[in-house]
Amino acid sequence: MTATPIHIGRILLPIDFSEFSSQALRHALATARKFKARLKVVYVIPQIYPIGEAMLVGTPWLATPEVRKKAEEDVHTFMASAREARIDHEMEIREGDPWREILASAEEMPADLVVMGTHGRSGPERFFLGSVAEKLVRRLPCPVMTVGHEAGRTWEAPGLVSRILCATDFSETSDRAFDFSLALASSNEARVTLLHAIEYMPDLGEARYRMVVPDVEPLREEIEGGAVEGLKRAIEAGRGEFVDVEVTPRVAVGRAYKEILRVAADERADLIVIGAQGHGLVEHLLFGSNAQHVIRKATCPVLTVRPLQASARAKDPRAEITLAKPA
C-alpha cells in the first residue's frame, strides 16, 4: 500500500442554519481556501406538513414561493462570510427528504468532500442534521468531515490542523484513512498519531488466566508488541511520497471509540480520521459501536473515509484518488 495524493476540488456543505452548520461553514471555508476548491452549499426544505404546533414529517407538500424565497434569503445571509473571503461558491435550494437530497446533490457535483454539522436545530429541524448526518456518513461515496462540539477549543483559526489522530484496525479502509491523514498532514505541515486500540485484551489478572498462564505479563507485552509492530509496518507501507510527515505509533487498550476520544483529548488533536467499512449489516454494527460514537462526541472535526470501491466515480476498484497539495 502506497500513499496516494488527494484532490479536493469540490466541497459540498449541507446546512440547516444551526450553530453546528455555522461551525461546519468555517471549516469548509478554510478547506476550500487551502485547496482552492469550489464550495457548494445546499439547503433542503424538508417534507413537513404543519398542523398548528404539530409537525408531520415525511408528508409530501410543495413549498410555496414565499417559503422558497425566505430560504434563498436565509442561505444568502448565511453565506456572507464566504463572499467576504472571496471563496468560489454556489448555493442550492432543494425540497424533499433531506438525506436523500443531499446524497443526490453530492453525486451530481460530484463532491470530493462533504463538510457538515453533526446536530441540527430544535423543533422540526431536529430531523435534519442529527439523524441525517449519520445516514449520510454511511452512504456518501466521498470522505465526510463532521463538525460537532467545539466549545472551549483554542484554535488559532478555524481549519488550522497541526495534530491529526488517525485510528486504524489494519483494514484496507484504515489504510486509505491513513493515506488521507498523510496527505492532509503534508499539506498542513502537521504531525500524525496512528492509533490502534486493542479492544478485547483479556483481564489477565483473573484467576482463570493465572491458572493457564502463571506469568501473564509477557503475554500482555506480546499482544501489545504485536500491535506496535503492525503500526510500524502500516507506517512504512503507507508513507510513499510523504516522508516529510512525522508519524507516531500509539497503542491503547479498551473500547476503540473511548480510546480514540481519550487520545484525541490527550494530544489536543485538531482532526480525527477514521475509516468506515462497506455497506451491509456488519458495517452498521461496527459503525454504530465505534465511528458513530466518535462522530457524536468528538470536540474536533472527524473525517470519515470510505472504502475506495465505494466511490461512485471509481469504476475500477484499482483506481487511485488524487489529493493534490494546495498551492
Tab-separated table of C-alpha atoms in Angstrom:
chain	number	residue	atom	x	y	z
A	1	MET	CA	0.000	0.000	0.000
A	2	THR	CA	1.414	3.348	-1.055
A	3	ALA	CA	0.016	6.703	-0.001
A	4	THR	CA	-1.869	8.352	-2.826
A	5	PRO	CA	-2.140	12.093	-3.381
A	6	ILE	CA	-5.525	13.715	-2.688
A	7	HIS	CA	-7.545	16.121	-4.799
A	8	ILE	CA	-10.210	18.269	-3.176
A	9	GLY	CA	-11.728	20.404	-5.905
A	10	ARG	CA	-15.420	20.328	-4.983
A	11	ILE	CA	-16.778	20.634	-1.447
A	12	LEU	CA	-20.438	20.219	-0.502
A	13	LEU	CA	-21.781	21.896	2.639
A	14	PRO	CA	-25.320	20.892	3.739
A	15	ILE	CA	-26.772	23.446	6.163
A	16	ASP	CA	-29.787	23.971	8.412
A	17	PHE	CA	-28.738	27.387	9.852
A	18	SER	CA	-27.894	25.820	13.228
A	19	GLU	CA	-24.805	26.575	15.301
A	20	PHE	CA	-23.300	23.314	14.088
A	21	SER	CA	-23.803	24.398	10.479
A	22	SER	CA	-22.029	27.664	11.249
A	23	GLN	CA	-19.091	25.730	12.702
A	24	ALA	CA	-19.038	23.472	9.637
A	25	LEU	CA	-19.056	26.531	7.368
A	26	ARG	CA	-15.879	27.856	8.991
A	27	HIS	CA	-14.068	24.589	8.348
A	28	ALA	CA	-15.458	24.304	4.818
A	29	LEU	CA	-14.219	27.803	4.003
A	30	ALA	CA	-10.771	27.074	5.439
A	31	THR	CA	-10.518	23.839	3.434
A	32	ALA	CA	-11.785	25.475	0.240
A	33	ARG	CA	-9.243	28.267	0.630
A	34	LYS	CA	-6.366	25.861	1.225
A	35	PHE	CA	-7.168	23.605	-1.744
A	36	LYS	CA	-8.600	26.350	-3.980
A	37	ALA	CA	-11.783	24.289	-4.130
A	38	ARG	CA	-15.266	25.333	-5.213
A	39	LEU	CA	-17.798	25.284	-2.389
A	40	LYS	CA	-21.441	24.375	-2.891
A	41	VAL	CA	-23.906	24.959	-0.058
A	42	VAL	CA	-27.207	23.105	-0.127
A	43	TYR	CA	-30.279	23.685	1.996
A	44	VAL	CA	-33.142	21.201	1.811
A	45	ILE	CA	-36.678	22.331	2.562
A	46	PRO	CA	-37.896	19.206	4.383
A	47	GLN	CA	-41.185	17.496	3.600
A	48	ILE	CA	-43.096	18.662	6.643
A	49	TYR	CA	-46.790	19.423	6.782
A	50	PRO	CA	-47.622	21.856	9.616
A	51	ILE	CA	-50.809	21.360	11.644
A	52	GLY	CA	-50.903	24.038	14.297
A	53	GLU	CA	-47.991	23.338	16.644
A	54	ALA	CA	-47.611	19.748	15.404
A	55	MET	CA	-45.432	18.622	12.508
A	56	LEU	CA	-45.917	15.525	10.394
A	57	VAL	CA	-42.558	14.515	8.928
A	58	GLY	CA	-42.493	12.690	5.625
A	59	THR	CA	-45.836	14.013	4.410
A	60	PRO	CA	-45.152	15.476	0.951
A	61	TRP	CA	-46.014	19.099	0.429
A	62	LEU	CA	-44.962	21.736	-2.046
A	63	ALA	CA	-43.097	24.698	-0.676
A	64	THR	CA	-44.830	27.947	-1.520
A	65	PRO	CA	-42.954	30.685	-3.422
A	66	GLU	CA	-42.795	32.577	-0.140
A	67	VAL	CA	-41.126	29.630	1.614
A	68	ARG	CA	-38.564	29.241	-1.165
A	69	LYS	CA	-37.849	32.976	-1.235
A	70	LYS	CA	-37.303	33.006	2.537
A	71	ALA	CA	-34.974	30.007	2.238
A	72	GLU	CA	-32.972	31.723	-0.507
A	73	GLU	CA	-32.650	34.876	1.598
A	74	ASP	CA	-31.552	32.883	4.636
A	75	VAL	CA	-28.931	30.972	2.640
A	76	HIS	CA	-27.655	34.208	1.109
A	77	THR	CA	-27.286	35.744	4.577
A	78	PHE	CA	-25.673	32.580	5.948
A	79	MET	CA	-23.004	32.671	3.223
A	80	ALA	CA	-21.920	36.265	3.862
A	81	SER	CA	-18.559	35.090	5.220
A	82	ALA	CA	-17.878	33.150	2.008
A	83	ARG	CA	-18.433	36.286	-0.052
A	84	GLU	CA	-16.217	38.304	2.277
A	85	ALA	CA	-13.479	35.685	1.959
A	86	ARG	CA	-13.958	35.642	-1.837
A	87	ILE	CA	-14.383	31.873	-1.830
A	88	ASP	CA	-15.712	30.474	-5.107
A	89	HIS	CA	-19.134	29.123	-4.158
A	90	GLU	CA	-22.693	28.457	-5.265
A	91	MET	CA	-25.984	27.973	-3.406
A	92	GLU	CA	-28.705	25.412	-3.990
A	93	ILE	CA	-32.214	25.040	-2.554
A	94	ARG	CA	-33.851	21.614	-2.782
A	95	GLU	CA	-37.066	20.093	-1.482
A	96	GLY	CA	-37.690	16.606	-0.147
A	97	ASP	CA	-36.184	14.081	2.228
A	98	PRO	CA	-33.013	15.858	3.453
A	99	TRP	CA	-30.549	12.974	3.421
A	100	ARG	CA	-31.713	11.743	0.016
A	101	GLU	CA	-31.485	15.220	-1.489
A	102	ILE	CA	-28.044	15.841	-0.016
A	103	LEU	CA	-26.825	12.486	-1.300
A	104	ALA	CA	-28.185	13.317	-4.752
A	105	SER	CA	-26.522	16.729	-4.711
A	106	ALA	CA	-23.181	15.197	-3.716
A	107	GLU	CA	-23.382	12.651	-6.533
A	108	GLU	CA	-24.391	15.254	-9.106
A	109	MET	CA	-21.371	17.503	-8.394
A	110	PRO	CA	-19.632	15.030	-7.788
A	111	ALA	CA	-18.259	16.084	-4.386
A	112	ASP	CA	-14.715	15.300	-3.302
A	113	LEU	CA	-15.572	16.153	0.298
A	114	VAL	CA	-18.731	16.818	2.303
A	115	VAL	CA	-18.485	19.036	5.384
A	116	MET	CA	-21.441	19.084	7.751
A	117	GLY	CA	-22.540	19.625	11.330
A	118	THR	CA	-23.389	16.627	13.488
A	119	HIS	CA	-26.533	18.077	15.059
A	120	GLY	CA	-29.447	20.142	13.872
A	121	ARG	CA	-31.783	22.701	15.317
A	122	SER	CA	-34.623	22.050	17.730
A	123	GLY	CA	-38.239	21.532	16.711
A	124	PRO	CA	-38.860	20.064	13.259
A	125	GLU	CA	-35.266	20.849	12.263
A	126	ARG	CA	-34.046	18.142	14.656
A	127	PHE	CA	-34.843	15.679	11.893
A	128	PHE	CA	-32.203	17.298	9.707
A	129	LEU	CA	-28.519	17.286	10.620
A	130	GLY	CA	-28.875	14.947	13.591
A	131	SER	CA	-30.054	11.662	12.163
A	132	VAL	CA	-29.369	12.887	8.634
A	133	ALA	CA	-25.638	13.227	9.307
A	134	GLU	CA	-25.451	9.620	10.467
A	135	LYS	CA	-27.278	8.365	7.359
A	136	LEU	CA	-25.019	10.363	5.066
A	137	VAL	CA	-21.743	9.259	6.624
A	138	ARG	CA	-22.759	5.661	5.930
A	139	ARG	CA	-23.901	6.337	2.357
A	140	LEU	CA	-21.832	9.107	0.798
A	141	PRO	CA	-19.153	7.759	-1.564
A	142	CYS	CA	-16.712	10.555	-0.720
A	143	PRO	CA	-14.987	11.452	2.558
A	144	VAL	CA	-17.158	13.296	5.089
A	145	MET	CA	-15.933	15.838	7.622
A	146	THR	CA	-18.360	16.153	10.528
A	147	VAL	CA	-18.109	19.096	12.906
A	148	GLY	CA	-19.638	18.845	16.361
A	149	HIS	CA	-18.922	20.107	19.857
A	150	GLU	CA	-16.109	22.644	19.618
A	151	ALA	CA	-16.846	24.758	22.682
A	152	GLY	CA	-13.719	25.542	24.639
A	153	ARG	CA	-11.242	24.815	21.842
A	154	THR	CA	-8.409	27.296	21.480
A	155	TRP	CA	-7.539	27.040	17.793
A	156	GLU	CA	-5.721	29.970	16.261
A	157	ALA	CA	-8.111	29.843	13.327
A	158	PRO	CA	-10.887	27.545	12.035
A	159	GLY	CA	-9.481	24.808	9.892
A	160	LEU	CA	-5.999	25.000	11.382
A	161	VAL	CA	-4.659	21.440	11.524
A	162	SER	CA	-1.348	20.718	13.216
A	163	ARG	CA	-2.163	17.461	15.040
A	164	ILE	CA	-4.007	14.615	13.309
A	165	LEU	CA	-5.148	11.429	15.020
A	166	CYS	CA	-5.743	8.530	12.638
A	167	ALA	CA	-7.354	5.385	14.038
A	168	THR	CA	-6.565	2.059	12.406
A	169	ASP	CA	-7.706	-1.538	12.693
A	170	PHE	CA	-5.226	-2.558	9.951
A	171	SER	CA	-8.032	-2.974	7.395
A	172	GLU	CA	-7.873	-1.746	3.796
A	173	THR	CA	-10.238	1.087	4.707
A	174	SER	CA	-7.976	2.117	7.572
A	175	ASP	CA	-5.081	2.166	5.115
A	176	ARG	CA	-6.997	4.629	2.971
A	177	ALA	CA	-7.775	6.749	6.023
A	178	PHE	CA	-4.034	6.808	6.727
A	179	ASP	CA	-3.466	7.935	3.118
A	180	PHE	CA	-5.711	10.921	3.740
A	181	SER	CA	-4.035	11.653	7.067
A	182	LEU	CA	-0.591	11.731	5.459
A	183	ALA	CA	-1.709	13.916	2.563
A	184	LEU	CA	-3.500	16.375	4.821
A	185	ALA	CA	-0.587	16.419	7.261
A	186	SER	CA	1.844	17.172	4.449
A	187	SER	CA	-0.385	19.987	3.195
A	188	ASN	CA	-0.712	21.493	6.681
A	189	GLU	CA	2.791	20.719	7.972
A	190	ALA	CA	1.078	18.669	10.660
A	191	ARG	CA	2.075	15.551	12.544
A	192	VAL	CA	0.116	12.311	12.700
A	193	THR	CA	-0.533	9.862	15.508
A	194	LEU	CA	-1.501	6.433	14.192
A	195	LEU	CA	-3.573	4.753	16.891
A	196	HIS	CA	-4.621	1.145	17.270
A	197	ALA	CA	-6.928	0.161	20.129
A	198	ILE	CA	-6.820	-3.401	21.442
A	199	GLU	CA	-10.484	-3.790	22.327
A	200	TYR	CA	-10.543	-7.306	23.671
A	201	MET	CA	-7.487	-7.632	25.860
A	202	PRO	CA	-8.406	-10.257	28.484
A	203	ASP	CA	-8.163	-9.371	32.157
A	204	LEU	CA	-5.001	-11.336	32.737
A	205	GLY	CA	-5.321	-10.781	36.468
A	206	GLU	CA	-8.304	-13.151	36.636
A	207	ALA	CA	-7.718	-16.478	38.333
A	208	ARG	CA	-8.667	-18.492	35.232
A	209	TYR	CA	-5.838	-16.880	33.256
A	210	ARG	CA	-3.315	-17.237	36.078
A	211	MET	CA	-4.057	-20.960	36.164
A	212	VAL	CA	-3.251	-21.349	32.463
A	213	VAL	CA	-0.545	-18.689	32.184
A	214	PRO	CA	1.117	-18.187	35.571
A	215	ASP	CA	3.285	-15.313	34.326
A	216	VAL	CA	0.758	-13.168	32.438
A	217	GLU	CA	2.834	-10.027	31.891
A	218	PRO	CA	4.872	-11.495	28.996
A	219	LEU	CA	1.597	-12.382	27.239
A	220	ARG	CA	0.312	-8.838	27.605
A	221	GLU	CA	3.611	-7.469	26.328
A	222	GLU	CA	3.467	-9.848	23.366
A	223	ILE	CA	-0.039	-8.685	22.411
A	224	GLU	CA	0.858	-5.019	22.692
A	225	GLY	CA	4.202	-5.575	20.964
A	226	GLY	CA	2.426	-7.225	18.049
A	227	ALA	CA	0.173	-4.177	17.715
A	228	VAL	CA	3.188	-1.837	17.739
A	229	GLU	CA	4.871	-3.880	15.006
A	230	GLY	CA	1.648	-3.754	12.984
A	231	LEU	CA	1.619	0.033	13.276
A	232	LYS	CA	5.248	0.281	12.193
A	233	ARG	CA	4.536	-1.868	9.125
A	234	ALA	CA	1.497	0.264	8.267
A	235	ILE	CA	3.570	3.440	8.549
A	236	GLU	CA	6.368	2.047	6.420
A	237	ALA	CA	3.961	0.763	3.765
A	238	GLY	CA	1.852	3.905	3.648
A	239	ARG	CA	4.412	6.693	3.635
A	240	GLY	CA	5.014	6.807	-0.108
A	241	GLU	CA	5.984	10.351	-1.081
A	242	PHE	CA	5.061	11.775	2.328
A	243	VAL	CA	8.369	11.035	4.017
A	244	ASP	CA	8.361	14.544	5.476
A	245	VAL	CA	5.405	13.799	7.759
A	246	GLU	CA	6.141	12.950	11.388
A	247	VAL	CA	4.135	9.847	12.339
A	248	THR	CA	3.980	8.430	15.863
A	249	PRO	CA	2.573	4.936	16.507
A	250	ARG	CA	0.436	4.544	19.607
A	251	VAL	CA	-1.315	1.532	21.130
A	252	ALA	CA	-4.209	1.762	23.576
A	253	VAL	CA	-6.234	-0.882	25.392
A	254	GLY	CA	-10.011	-0.536	25.673
A	255	ARG	CA	-13.132	0.194	23.644
A	256	ALA	CA	-11.969	1.734	20.398
A	257	TYR	CA	-14.201	4.795	20.392
A	258	LYS	CA	-13.394	5.609	24.024
A	259	GLU	CA	-9.662	5.342	23.385
A	260	ILE	CA	-9.905	7.434	20.212
A	261	LEU	CA	-11.694	10.186	22.121
A	262	ARG	CA	-9.307	9.916	25.078
A	263	VAL	CA	-6.169	10.068	22.962
A	264	ALA	CA	-7.609	12.892	20.850
A	265	ALA	CA	-8.189	14.906	24.025
A	266	ASP	CA	-4.814	13.940	25.454
A	267	GLU	CA	-2.964	15.065	22.319
A	268	ARG	CA	-5.271	18.015	21.604
A	269	ALA	CA	-5.955	16.656	18.133
A	270	ASP	CA	-7.253	19.110	15.557
A	271	LEU	CA	-8.678	16.349	13.371
A	272	ILE	CA	-9.637	12.695	13.825
A	273	VAL	CA	-9.509	10.487	10.743
A	274	ILE	CA	-11.323	7.142	10.760
A	275	GLY	CA	-12.296	4.584	8.149
A	276	ALA	CA	-15.870	3.449	7.559
A	277	GLN	CA	-16.484	-0.072	6.365
A	278	GLY	CA	-18.563	-1.118	3.346
A	279	HIS	CA	-22.336	-1.350	3.191
A	280	GLY	CA	-24.278	-4.038	4.999
A	281	LEU	CA	-25.130	-5.327	8.461
A	282	VAL	CA	-21.522	-5.681	9.600
A	283	GLU	CA	-20.790	-2.071	8.673
A	284	HIS	CA	-23.925	-0.940	10.500
A	285	LEU	CA	-22.894	-2.731	13.681
A	286	LEU	CA	-19.270	-1.568	13.562
A	287	PHE	CA	-20.247	1.964	12.651
A	288	GLY	CA	-22.794	2.136	15.427
A	289	SER	CA	-20.362	0.898	18.066
A	290	ASN	CA	-17.296	2.929	17.198
A	291	ALA	CA	-17.271	5.549	14.440
A	292	GLN	CA	-20.704	6.861	15.290
A	293	HIS	CA	-19.748	7.396	18.938
A	294	VAL	CA	-16.626	9.271	17.874
A	295	ILE	CA	-18.582	11.497	15.485
A	296	ARG	CA	-21.208	12.274	18.142
A	297	LYS	CA	-18.801	13.083	20.970
A	298	ALA	CA	-15.619	14.427	19.393
A	299	THR	CA	-14.643	18.015	20.199
A	300	CYS	CA	-12.744	18.375	16.928
A	301	PRO	CA	-13.782	17.609	13.338
A	302	VAL	CA	-13.902	13.951	12.322
A	303	LEU	CA	-13.024	12.909	8.776
A	304	THR	CA	-14.638	9.612	7.834
A	305	VAL	CA	-13.142	7.871	4.816
A	306	ARG	CA	-14.991	5.192	2.879
A	307	PRO	CA	-13.518	2.170	1.076
A	308	LEU	CA	-12.129	3.075	-2.351
A	309	GLN	CA	-14.613	0.842	-4.177
A	310	ALA	CA	-17.492	2.704	-2.514
A	311	SER	CA	-16.784	5.776	-4.616
A	312	ALA	CA	-19.362	6.248	-7.333
A	313	ARG	CA	-16.614	7.644	-9.572
A	314	ALA	CA	-14.181	4.768	-9.038
A	315	LYS	CA	-15.347	2.464	-11.813
A	316	ASP	CA	-12.185	0.428	-11.481
A	317	PRO	CA	-11.621	-0.731	-7.867
A	318	ARG	CA	-7.891	-0.321	-8.523
A	319	ALA	CA	-8.382	3.347	-9.413
A	320	GLU	CA	-6.493	5.870	-7.344
A	321	ILE	CA	-7.676	9.101	-5.850
A	322	THR	CA	-5.617	12.219	-6.454
A	323	LEU	CA	-5.336	14.602	-3.477
A	324	ALA	CA	-3.191	17.408	-4.862
A	325	LYS	CA	-1.240	19.542	-2.447
A	326	PRO	CA	-2.611	23.052	-2.127
A	327	ALA	CA	-0.818	25.913	-3.773
